[in-house]
Coordinates of C-alpha atoms and ligand atoms in Angstrom, one line a residue:
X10 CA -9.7 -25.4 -31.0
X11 CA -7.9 -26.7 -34.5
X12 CA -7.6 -30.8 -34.0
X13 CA -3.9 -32.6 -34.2
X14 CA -2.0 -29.9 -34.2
X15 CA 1.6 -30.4 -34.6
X16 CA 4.1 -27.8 -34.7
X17 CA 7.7 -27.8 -34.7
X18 CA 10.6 -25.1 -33.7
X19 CA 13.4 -26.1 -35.9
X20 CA 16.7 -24.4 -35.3
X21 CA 20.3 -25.1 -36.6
X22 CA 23.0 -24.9 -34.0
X23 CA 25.1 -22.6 -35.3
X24 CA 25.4 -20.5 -32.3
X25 CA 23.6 -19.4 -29.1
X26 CA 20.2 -18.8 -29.8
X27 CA 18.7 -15.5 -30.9
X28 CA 16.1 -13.8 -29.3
X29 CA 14.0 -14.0 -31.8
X30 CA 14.8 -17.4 -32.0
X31 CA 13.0 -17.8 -28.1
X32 CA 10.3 -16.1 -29.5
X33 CA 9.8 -18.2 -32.6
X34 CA 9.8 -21.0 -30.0
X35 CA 7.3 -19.2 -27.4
X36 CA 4.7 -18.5 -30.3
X37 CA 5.0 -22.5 -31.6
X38 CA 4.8 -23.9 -28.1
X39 CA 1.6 -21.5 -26.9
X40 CA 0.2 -22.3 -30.6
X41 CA 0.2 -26.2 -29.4
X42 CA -0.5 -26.0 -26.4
X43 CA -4.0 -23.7 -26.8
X44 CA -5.0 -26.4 -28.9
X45 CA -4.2 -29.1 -27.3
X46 CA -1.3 -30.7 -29.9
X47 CA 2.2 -31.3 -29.9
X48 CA 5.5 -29.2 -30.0
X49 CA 8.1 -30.5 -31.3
X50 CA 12.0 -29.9 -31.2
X51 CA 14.0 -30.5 -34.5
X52 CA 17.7 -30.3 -35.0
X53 CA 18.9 -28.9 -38.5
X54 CA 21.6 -29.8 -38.7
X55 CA 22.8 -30.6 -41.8
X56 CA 25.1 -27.1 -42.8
X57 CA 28.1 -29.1 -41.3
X58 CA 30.3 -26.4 -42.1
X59 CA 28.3 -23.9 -39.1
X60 CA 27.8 -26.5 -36.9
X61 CA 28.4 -25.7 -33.3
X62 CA 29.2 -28.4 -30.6
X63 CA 27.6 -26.6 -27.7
X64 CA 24.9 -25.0 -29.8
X65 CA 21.8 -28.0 -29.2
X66 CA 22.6 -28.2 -25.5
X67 CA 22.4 -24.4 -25.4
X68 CA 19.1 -24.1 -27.0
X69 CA 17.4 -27.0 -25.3
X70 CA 18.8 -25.0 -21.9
X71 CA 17.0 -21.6 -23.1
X72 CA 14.2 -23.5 -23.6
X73 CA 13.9 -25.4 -20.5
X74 CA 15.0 -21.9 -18.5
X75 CA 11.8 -20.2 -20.2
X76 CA 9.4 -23.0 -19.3
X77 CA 9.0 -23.6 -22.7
X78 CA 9.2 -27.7 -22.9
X79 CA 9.5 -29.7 -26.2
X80 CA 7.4 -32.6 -26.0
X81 CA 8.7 -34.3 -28.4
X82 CA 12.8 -34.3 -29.7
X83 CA 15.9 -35.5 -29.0
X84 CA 16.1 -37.9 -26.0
X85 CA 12.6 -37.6 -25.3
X86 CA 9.6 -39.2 -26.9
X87 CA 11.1 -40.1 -29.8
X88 CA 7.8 -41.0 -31.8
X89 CA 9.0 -39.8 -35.4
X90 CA 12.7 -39.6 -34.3
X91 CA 15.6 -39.0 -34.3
X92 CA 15.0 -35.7 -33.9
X93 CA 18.5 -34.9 -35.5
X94 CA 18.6 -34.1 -39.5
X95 CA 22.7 -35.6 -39.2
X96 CA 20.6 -39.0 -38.0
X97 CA 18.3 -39.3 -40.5
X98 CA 20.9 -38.9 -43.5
X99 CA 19.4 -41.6 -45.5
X100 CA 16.1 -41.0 -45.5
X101 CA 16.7 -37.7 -47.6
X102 CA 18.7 -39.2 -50.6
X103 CA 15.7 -41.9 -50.9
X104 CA 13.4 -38.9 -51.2
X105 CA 15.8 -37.1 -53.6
X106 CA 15.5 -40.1 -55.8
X107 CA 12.0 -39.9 -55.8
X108 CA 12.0 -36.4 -57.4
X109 CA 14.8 -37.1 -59.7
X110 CA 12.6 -40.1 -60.9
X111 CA 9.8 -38.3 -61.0
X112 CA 11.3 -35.2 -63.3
X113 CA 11.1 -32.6 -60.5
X114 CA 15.4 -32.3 -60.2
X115 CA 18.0 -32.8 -61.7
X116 CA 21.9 -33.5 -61.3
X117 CA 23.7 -30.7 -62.1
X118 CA 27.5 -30.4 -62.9
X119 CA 28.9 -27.0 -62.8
X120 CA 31.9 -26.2 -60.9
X121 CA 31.7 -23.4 -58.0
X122 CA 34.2 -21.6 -60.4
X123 CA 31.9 -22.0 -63.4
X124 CA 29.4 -20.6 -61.7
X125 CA 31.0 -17.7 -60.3
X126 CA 32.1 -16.7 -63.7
X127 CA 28.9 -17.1 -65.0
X128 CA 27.9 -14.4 -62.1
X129 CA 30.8 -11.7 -62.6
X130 CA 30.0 -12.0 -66.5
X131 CA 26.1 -11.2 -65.9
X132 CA 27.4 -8.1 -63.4
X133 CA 29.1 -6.9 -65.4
X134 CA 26.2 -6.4 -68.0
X135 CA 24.1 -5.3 -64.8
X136 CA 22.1 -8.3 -64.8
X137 CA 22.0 -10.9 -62.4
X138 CA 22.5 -14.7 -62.9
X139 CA 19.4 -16.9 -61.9
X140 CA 19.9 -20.9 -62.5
X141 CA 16.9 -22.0 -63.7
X142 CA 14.2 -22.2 -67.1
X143 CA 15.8 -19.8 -69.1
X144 CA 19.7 -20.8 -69.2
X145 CA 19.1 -24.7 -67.8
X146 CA 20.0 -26.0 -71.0
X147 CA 22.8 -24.2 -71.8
X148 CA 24.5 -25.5 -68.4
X149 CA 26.0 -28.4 -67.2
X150 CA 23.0 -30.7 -66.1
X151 CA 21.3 -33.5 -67.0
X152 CA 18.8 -31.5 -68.4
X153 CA 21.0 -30.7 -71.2
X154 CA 23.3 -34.1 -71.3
X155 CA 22.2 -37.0 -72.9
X156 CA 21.1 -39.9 -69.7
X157 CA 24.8 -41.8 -70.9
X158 CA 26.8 -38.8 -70.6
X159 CA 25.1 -38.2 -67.0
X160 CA 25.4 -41.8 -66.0
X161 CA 28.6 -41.7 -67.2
X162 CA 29.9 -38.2 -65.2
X163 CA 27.9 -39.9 -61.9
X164 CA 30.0 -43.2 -62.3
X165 CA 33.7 -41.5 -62.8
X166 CA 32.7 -39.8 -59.4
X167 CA 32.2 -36.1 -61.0
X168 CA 31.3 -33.7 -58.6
X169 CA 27.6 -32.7 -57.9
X170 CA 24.4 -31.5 -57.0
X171 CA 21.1 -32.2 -57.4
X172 CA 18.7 -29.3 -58.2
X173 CA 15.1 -28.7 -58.1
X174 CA 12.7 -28.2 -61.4
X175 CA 10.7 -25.1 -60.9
X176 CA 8.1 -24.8 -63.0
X177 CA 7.9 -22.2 -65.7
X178 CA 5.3 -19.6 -66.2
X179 CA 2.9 -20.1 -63.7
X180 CA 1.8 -17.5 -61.1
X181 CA 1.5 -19.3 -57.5
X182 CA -0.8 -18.3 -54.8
X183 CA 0.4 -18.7 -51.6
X184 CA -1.3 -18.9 -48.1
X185 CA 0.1 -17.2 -45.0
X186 CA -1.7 -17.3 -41.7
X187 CA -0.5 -14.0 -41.1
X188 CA -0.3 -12.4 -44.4
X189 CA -3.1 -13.5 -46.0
X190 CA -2.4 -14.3 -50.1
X191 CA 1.0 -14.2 -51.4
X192 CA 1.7 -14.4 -54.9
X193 CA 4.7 -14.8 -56.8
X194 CA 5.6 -15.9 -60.2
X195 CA 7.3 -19.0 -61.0
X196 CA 10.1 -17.5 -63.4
X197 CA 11.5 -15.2 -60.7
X198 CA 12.5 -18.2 -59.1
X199 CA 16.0 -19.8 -59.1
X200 CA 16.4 -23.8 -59.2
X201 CA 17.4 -24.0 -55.5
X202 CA 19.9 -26.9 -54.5
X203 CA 18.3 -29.6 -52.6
X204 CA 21.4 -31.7 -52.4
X205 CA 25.0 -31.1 -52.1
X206 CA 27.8 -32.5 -53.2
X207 CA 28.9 -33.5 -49.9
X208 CA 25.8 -35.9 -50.2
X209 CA 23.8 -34.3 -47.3
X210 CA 20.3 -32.6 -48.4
X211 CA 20.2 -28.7 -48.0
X212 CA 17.9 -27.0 -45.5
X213 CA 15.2 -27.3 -48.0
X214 CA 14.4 -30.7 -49.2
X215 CA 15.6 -31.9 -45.5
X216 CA 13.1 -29.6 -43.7
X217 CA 9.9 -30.6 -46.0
X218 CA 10.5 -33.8 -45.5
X219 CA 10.8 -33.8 -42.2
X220 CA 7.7 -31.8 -41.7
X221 CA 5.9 -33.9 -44.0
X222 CA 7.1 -37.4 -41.8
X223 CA 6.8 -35.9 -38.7
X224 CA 3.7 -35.3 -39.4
X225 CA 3.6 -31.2 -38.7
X226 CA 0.4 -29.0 -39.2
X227 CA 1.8 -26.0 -38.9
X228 CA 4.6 -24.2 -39.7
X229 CA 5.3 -21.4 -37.6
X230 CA 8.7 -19.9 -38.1
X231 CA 10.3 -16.0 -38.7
X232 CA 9.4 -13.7 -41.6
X233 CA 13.1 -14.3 -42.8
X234 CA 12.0 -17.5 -44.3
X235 CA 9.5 -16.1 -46.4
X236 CA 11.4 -16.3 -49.6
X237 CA 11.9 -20.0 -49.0
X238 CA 7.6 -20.4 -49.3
X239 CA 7.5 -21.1 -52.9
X240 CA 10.0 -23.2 -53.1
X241 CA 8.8 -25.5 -50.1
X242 CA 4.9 -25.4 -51.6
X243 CA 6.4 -26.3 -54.9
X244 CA 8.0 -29.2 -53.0
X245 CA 4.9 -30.1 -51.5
X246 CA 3.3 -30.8 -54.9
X247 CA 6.0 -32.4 -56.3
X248 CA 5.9 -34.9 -53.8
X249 CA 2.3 -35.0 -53.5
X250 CA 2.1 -34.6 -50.1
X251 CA -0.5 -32.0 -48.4
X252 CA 1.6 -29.1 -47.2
X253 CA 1.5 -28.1 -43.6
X254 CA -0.1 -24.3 -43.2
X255 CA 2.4 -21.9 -42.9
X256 CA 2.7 -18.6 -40.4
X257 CA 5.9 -16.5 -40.9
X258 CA 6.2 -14.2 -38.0
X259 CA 7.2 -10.8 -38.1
X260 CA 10.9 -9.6 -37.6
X261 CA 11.8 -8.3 -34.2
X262 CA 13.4 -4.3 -35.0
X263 CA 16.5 -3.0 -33.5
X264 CA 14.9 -0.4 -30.4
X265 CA 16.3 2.8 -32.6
X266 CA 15.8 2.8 -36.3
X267 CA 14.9 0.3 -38.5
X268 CA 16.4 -3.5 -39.6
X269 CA 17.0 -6.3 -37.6
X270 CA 17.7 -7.3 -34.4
X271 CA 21.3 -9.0 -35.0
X272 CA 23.2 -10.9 -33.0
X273 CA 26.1 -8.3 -32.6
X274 CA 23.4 -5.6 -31.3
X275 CA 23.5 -7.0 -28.1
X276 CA 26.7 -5.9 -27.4
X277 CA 27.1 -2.9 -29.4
X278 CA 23.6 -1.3 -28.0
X279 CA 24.3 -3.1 -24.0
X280 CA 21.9 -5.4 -23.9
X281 CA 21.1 -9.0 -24.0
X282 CA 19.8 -10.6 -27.3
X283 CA 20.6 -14.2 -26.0
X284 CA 18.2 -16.0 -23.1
X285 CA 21.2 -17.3 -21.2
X286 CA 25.3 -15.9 -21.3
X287 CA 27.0 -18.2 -24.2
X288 CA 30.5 -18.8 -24.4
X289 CA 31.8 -19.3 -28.0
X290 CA 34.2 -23.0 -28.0
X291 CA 36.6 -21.2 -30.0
X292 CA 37.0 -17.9 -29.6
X293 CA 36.2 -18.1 -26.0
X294 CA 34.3 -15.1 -25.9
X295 CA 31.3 -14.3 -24.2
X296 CA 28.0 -13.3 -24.7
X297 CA 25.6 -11.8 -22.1
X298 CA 22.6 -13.7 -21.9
X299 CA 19.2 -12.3 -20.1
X300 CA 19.5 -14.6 -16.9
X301 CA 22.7 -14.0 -16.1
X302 CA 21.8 -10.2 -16.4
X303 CA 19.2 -10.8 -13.4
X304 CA 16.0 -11.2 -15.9
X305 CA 13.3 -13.4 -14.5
X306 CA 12.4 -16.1 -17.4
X307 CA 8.3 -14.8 -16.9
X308 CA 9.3 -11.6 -17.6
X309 CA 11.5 -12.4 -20.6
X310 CA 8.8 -14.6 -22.0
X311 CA 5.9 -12.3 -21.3
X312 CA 8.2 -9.2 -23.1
X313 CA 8.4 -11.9 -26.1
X314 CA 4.8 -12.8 -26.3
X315 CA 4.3 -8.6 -27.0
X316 CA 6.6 -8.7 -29.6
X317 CA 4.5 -9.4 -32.5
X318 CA 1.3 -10.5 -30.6
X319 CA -1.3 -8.5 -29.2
X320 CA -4.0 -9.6 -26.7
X321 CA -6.4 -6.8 -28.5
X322 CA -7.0 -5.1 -25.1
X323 CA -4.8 -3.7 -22.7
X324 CA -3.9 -6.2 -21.1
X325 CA 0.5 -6.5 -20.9
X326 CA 1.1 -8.8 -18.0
X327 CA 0.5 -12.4 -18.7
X328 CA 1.3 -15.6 -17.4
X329 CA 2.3 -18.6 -19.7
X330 CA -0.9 -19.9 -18.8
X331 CA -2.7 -16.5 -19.8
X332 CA -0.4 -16.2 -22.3
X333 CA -1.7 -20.0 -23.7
X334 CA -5.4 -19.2 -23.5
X335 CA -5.1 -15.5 -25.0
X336 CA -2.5 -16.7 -27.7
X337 CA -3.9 -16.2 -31.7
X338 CA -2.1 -15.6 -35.0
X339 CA -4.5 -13.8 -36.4
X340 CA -3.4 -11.4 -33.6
X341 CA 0.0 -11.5 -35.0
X342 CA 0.9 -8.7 -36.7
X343 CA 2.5 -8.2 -40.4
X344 CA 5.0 -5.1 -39.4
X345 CA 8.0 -6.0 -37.8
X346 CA 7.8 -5.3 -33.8
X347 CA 10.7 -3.2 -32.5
X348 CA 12.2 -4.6 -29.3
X349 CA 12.9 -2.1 -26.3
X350 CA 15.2 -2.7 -23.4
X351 CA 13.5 -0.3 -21.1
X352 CA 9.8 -2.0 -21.5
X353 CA 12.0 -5.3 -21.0
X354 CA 13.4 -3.9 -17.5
X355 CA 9.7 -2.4 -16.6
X356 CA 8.5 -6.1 -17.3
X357 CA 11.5 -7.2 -14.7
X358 CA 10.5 -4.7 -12.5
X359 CA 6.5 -5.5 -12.8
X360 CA 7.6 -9.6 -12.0
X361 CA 9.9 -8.7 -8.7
X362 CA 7.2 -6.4 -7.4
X363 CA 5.1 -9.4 -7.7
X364 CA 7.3 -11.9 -5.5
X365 CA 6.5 -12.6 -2.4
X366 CA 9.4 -11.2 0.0
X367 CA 10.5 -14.6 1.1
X368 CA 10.9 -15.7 -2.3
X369 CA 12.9 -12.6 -3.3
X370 CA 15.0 -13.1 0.1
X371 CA 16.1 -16.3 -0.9
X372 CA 17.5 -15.0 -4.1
X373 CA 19.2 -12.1 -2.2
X374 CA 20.3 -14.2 0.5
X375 CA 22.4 -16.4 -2.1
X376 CA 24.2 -13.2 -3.5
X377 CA 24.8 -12.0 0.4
X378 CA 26.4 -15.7 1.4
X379 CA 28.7 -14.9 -1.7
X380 CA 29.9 -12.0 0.1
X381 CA 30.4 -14.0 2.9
X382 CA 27.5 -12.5 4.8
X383 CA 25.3 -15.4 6.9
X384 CA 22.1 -13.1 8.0
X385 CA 18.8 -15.1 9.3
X386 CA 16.1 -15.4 6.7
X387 CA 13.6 -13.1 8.7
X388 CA 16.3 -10.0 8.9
X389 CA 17.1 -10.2 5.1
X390 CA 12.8 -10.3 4.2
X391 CA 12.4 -7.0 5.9
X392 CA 15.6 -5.6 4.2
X393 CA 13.9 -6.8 1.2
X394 CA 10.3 -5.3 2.0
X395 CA 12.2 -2.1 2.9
X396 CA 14.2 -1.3 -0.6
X397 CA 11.9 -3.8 -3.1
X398 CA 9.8 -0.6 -4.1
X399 CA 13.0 0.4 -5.7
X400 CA 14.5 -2.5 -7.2
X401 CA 13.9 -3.9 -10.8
X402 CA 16.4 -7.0 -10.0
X403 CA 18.0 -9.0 -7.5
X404 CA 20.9 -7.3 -8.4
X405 CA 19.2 -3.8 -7.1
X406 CA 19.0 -5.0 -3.8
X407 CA 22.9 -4.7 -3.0
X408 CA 23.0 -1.0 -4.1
X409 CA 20.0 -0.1 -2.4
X410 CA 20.6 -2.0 0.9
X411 CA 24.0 -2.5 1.7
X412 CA 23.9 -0.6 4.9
X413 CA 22.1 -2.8 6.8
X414 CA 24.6 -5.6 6.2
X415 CA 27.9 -3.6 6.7
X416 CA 28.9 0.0 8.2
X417 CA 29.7 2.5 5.4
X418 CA 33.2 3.4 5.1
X419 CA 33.2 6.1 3.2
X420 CA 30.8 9.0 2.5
X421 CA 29.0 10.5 0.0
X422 CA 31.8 13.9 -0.6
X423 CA 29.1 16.5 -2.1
X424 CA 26.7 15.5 0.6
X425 CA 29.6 15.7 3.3
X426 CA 30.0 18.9 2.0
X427 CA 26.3 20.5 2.3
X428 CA 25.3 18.2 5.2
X429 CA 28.1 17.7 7.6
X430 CA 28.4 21.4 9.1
X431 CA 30.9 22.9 11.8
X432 CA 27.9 21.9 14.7
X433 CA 27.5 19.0 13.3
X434 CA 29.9 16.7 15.3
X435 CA 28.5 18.2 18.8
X436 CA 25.2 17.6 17.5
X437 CA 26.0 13.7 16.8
X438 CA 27.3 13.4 19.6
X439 CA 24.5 14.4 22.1
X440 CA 22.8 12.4 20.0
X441 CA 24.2 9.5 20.5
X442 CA 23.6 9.6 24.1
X443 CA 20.1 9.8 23.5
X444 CA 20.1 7.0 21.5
X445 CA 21.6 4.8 24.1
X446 CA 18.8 6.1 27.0
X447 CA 16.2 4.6 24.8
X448 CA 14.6 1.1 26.3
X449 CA 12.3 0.0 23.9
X450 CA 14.0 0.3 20.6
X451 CA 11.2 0.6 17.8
X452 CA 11.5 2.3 15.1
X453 CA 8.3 4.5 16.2
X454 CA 9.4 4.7 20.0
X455 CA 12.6 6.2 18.1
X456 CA 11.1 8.6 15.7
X457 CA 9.5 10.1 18.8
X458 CA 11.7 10.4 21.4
X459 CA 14.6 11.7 18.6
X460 CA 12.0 13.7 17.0
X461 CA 11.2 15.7 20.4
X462 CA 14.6 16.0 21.1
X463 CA 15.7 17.9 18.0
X464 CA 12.8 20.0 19.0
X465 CA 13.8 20.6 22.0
X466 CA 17.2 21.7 20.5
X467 CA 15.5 23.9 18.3
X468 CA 17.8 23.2 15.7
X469 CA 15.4 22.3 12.7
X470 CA 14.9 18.6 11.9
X471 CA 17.1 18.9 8.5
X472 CA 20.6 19.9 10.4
X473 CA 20.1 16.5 12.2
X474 CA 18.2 14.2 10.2
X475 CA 20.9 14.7 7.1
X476 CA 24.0 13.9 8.9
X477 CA 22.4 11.2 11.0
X478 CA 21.3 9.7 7.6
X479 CA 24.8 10.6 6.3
X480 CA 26.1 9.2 9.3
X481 CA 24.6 5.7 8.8
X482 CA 24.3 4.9 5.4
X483 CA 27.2 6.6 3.9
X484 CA 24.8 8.7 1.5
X485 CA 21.8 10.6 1.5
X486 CA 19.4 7.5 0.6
X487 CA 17.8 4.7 1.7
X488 CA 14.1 3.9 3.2
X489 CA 12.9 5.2 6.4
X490 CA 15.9 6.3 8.6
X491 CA 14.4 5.0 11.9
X492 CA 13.4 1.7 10.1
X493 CA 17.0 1.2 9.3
X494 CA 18.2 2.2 12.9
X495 CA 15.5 -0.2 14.0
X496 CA 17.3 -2.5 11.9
X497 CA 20.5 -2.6 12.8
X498 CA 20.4 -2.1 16.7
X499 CA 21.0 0.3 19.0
X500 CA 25.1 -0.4 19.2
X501 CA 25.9 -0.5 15.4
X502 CA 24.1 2.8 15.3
X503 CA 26.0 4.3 17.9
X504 CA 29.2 2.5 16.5
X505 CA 28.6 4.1 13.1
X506 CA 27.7 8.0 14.7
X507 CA 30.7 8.0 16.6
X508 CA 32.9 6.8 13.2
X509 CA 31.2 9.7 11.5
X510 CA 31.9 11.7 14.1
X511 CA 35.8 10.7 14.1
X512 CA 36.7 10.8 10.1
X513 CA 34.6 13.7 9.0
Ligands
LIG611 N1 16.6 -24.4 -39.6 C1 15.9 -23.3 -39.9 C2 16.3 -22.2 -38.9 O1 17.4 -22.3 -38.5 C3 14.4 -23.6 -39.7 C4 13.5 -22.7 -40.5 C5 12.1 -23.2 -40.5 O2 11.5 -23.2 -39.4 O3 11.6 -23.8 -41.5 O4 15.6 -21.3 -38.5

């Protein structure tokens, strides 16, 4: 067990949240909680120009649908709060002072246009423009301007930015939970903006000192924020504050071929990347989300915890609880982990088969009363123990169980066709008087007295069993056919022969 851990998941709310974005959240919370610390929710948002007004209430909803919970964020526990970056605004500029004061940044001048040319010009030679060491002083900064020319440019309300100092020549060596050693050379580095112009700090300087106040020990976060490590260690030492450890976890893989798992797969491959269904404020459009699609959340979070983690044994269905006690990064893996829909489905499908019926017949009763169909709790949990072999969702149970709630009203054509023979109707229809003769109507009693009777006939089980199936389920499917006639009752069987009988 590591002592005071406190980790953070740190989203901006641009947007629904990713997938990835759950699982970045999963691996932080079950990281805290196996060591007894503290998981904390932080807003970033500070990019006003992507912020989204129903983005924090949609993430904090994911979360809280995965039985995830934040201990700490905003509205709750607000021990280092708030727990917004747009709240704590004037904390950053104090801290931006502190580097400028110490020499680690430096105001900078140039216009967006200034820069751009300075961009197409180095294209156009094939190179590519870096701001930092070995042009600084041939820019517009205070690195090259006298401190009364800057002053001055500051005071007449000049337009700018404030940049950070990397240091030149010096080969870094970085830590990574997962990766082991990185290194990386200081003069391949550009002089990243910490502050705008629109006097709000950039993702950068806001999120190290946030980590640094809130006190976080770890910073767990995706692989796409790599490239941001040097820059956020160099930060730490300019500062002189210890630096958190860091963990970037490995990108999740579209299911065919390589790259990432975007936010537009979802509906260009037909399934799900978001935990719930999102509807965009301004467009109006929406997104599918994996409880709306029938997921349960254990099955969503249990597919997560495999993408990237491994328990080292066989082992694929865990609980959050299991999940917390086998949960290690050193058993996160480097390589990118490529989701799959169909493992995510055969995780759905390994969760229902675990529900108790009752449970499961609650969920199908609510989708029944929708259809205006008021069955008693007991009738609808031996539906469900009937057709729950076959079902991966709730949803299933419709499709694979609607004639014991309705009569079919139309029939299967192709089977119509082999099944439903010139004899046929006779056939039926005898057997519907044998049906009504029987007293005690069992599904067993049934079998046997029908079974005998066909026998009697000499007619081979097939030429009756088929249309009688045909006869009251529409189709050739279903569980046991004297189970279901059990089910209904002697007089909707009957009723649903004799309508065979008259429309085919
Ligand atoms: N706000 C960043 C994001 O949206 C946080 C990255 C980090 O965890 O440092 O993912």
């Amino acid at each position: 067990m590591i002592d005071n851990v406190r980790v953070r998941f740190a989203p901006s709310p641009t947007g629904p949240l990713h997938m990835g974005g759950v699982r970045t959240a999963l691996f932080n919370y079950l990281f805290a909680k196996k060591n007894n610390g503290t998981f904390v929710l932080r807003i970033e948002d500070t990019d006003q120009t992507r912020y989204v007004e129903n983005a924090e209430e949609y993430i904090i909803h994911s979360l809280e649908w995965c039985k995830i919970p934040f201990d700490e964020g905003p509205n709750k526990n607000e021990k280092f709060g708030p727990y917004r970056q747009s709240e704590r605004k004037d904390l950053y500029k104090k801290y931006i002072e502190i580097l400028v004061a110490k020499g680690w940044a430096y105001y900078a001048f140039d216009t967006a246009e200034e820069l751009d040319a300075h961009r197409k010009d180095h294209e156009q030679k094939g190179k590519t423009f870096i701001y930092n060491w070995h042009n600084r002083l041939k820019l517009k900064n205070s690195l090259a301007l006298t401190a009364a020319e800057t002053q001055q440019k500051i005071a007449a309300g000049e337009k700018h930015v404030i940049r950070f100092k990397t240091p030149q020549d010096e080969v870094l060596k970085l830590q990574d939970e997962i990766r082991g050693e990185i290194t990386i050379d200081t003069n391949t580095l550009d002089d990243k903006v910490l502050f705008k112009s629109d006097g709000m700090p950039t993702y950068h300087l806001a999120n190290i000192v946030d980590d640094h106040l809130m006190e976080i020990s770890h910073v767990i976060r995706g692989e796409e924020w790599l490239p941001s490590l040097p820059l956020h260690v160099l930060l730490y030492r300019a500062f002189e504050w210890e630096a958190p450890k860091f963990a970037h976890l490995p990108l999740i893989l579209k299911p065919v071929g390589k790259g990432k798992l975007s936010k537009r797969d979802g509906d260009k491959l037909g399934f799900p990347v978001f935990p719930l269904a999102y509807t965009n404020p301004v467009s109006n459009e929406v997104s599918r989300g994996y409880k709306e699609d029938g997921y349960f959340s254990e099955a969503f979070v249990n597919m997560l915890a495999l993408l990237g983690w491994n328990p080292g044994t066989e082992q694929e269905l865990f609980s959050l609880e299991e999940l917390t006690k086998a949960f290690d990064l050193k058993r996160v893996s480097k390589a990118g982990a490529k989701f799959s829909p169909d493992k995510t489905k055969w995780f759905n499908e390994q969760y229902l088969q675990q529900k108790e019926d009752t449970a499961l017949a609650v969920l199908f009763s609510e989708s029944l009363v929708e259809k205006g169909i008021h069955k008693e709790s007991s009738y609808v949990e031996k539906v469900v123990s009937l057709v729950k072999e076959r079902a991966s969702f709730v949803n299933d149970f419709w499709d694979l169980s609607s004639f014991f709630f309705e009569n079919p009203t139309a029939f299967d054509a192709k089977a119509v066709k082999k099944q439903w023979k010139e004899t046929t109707p006779d056939l039926m229809g005898e057997l519907i008087g044998v049906l009504r003769e029987i007293e005690n109507f069992e599904s067993k009693n049934i079998e046997e007295i029908v079974k005998s009777w066909i026998t009697s006939k000499e007619v081979g089980f097939g030429k009756v069993m088929q249309p009688l199936r045909l006869s009251l389920v529409g189709a050739l499917k279903g569980p046991h056919l004297f189970d279901i006639i059990e089910m209904i009752g002697k007089e909707s069987a009957v009723a649903r022969i004799q309508y065979a009988i008259d429309t085919l």
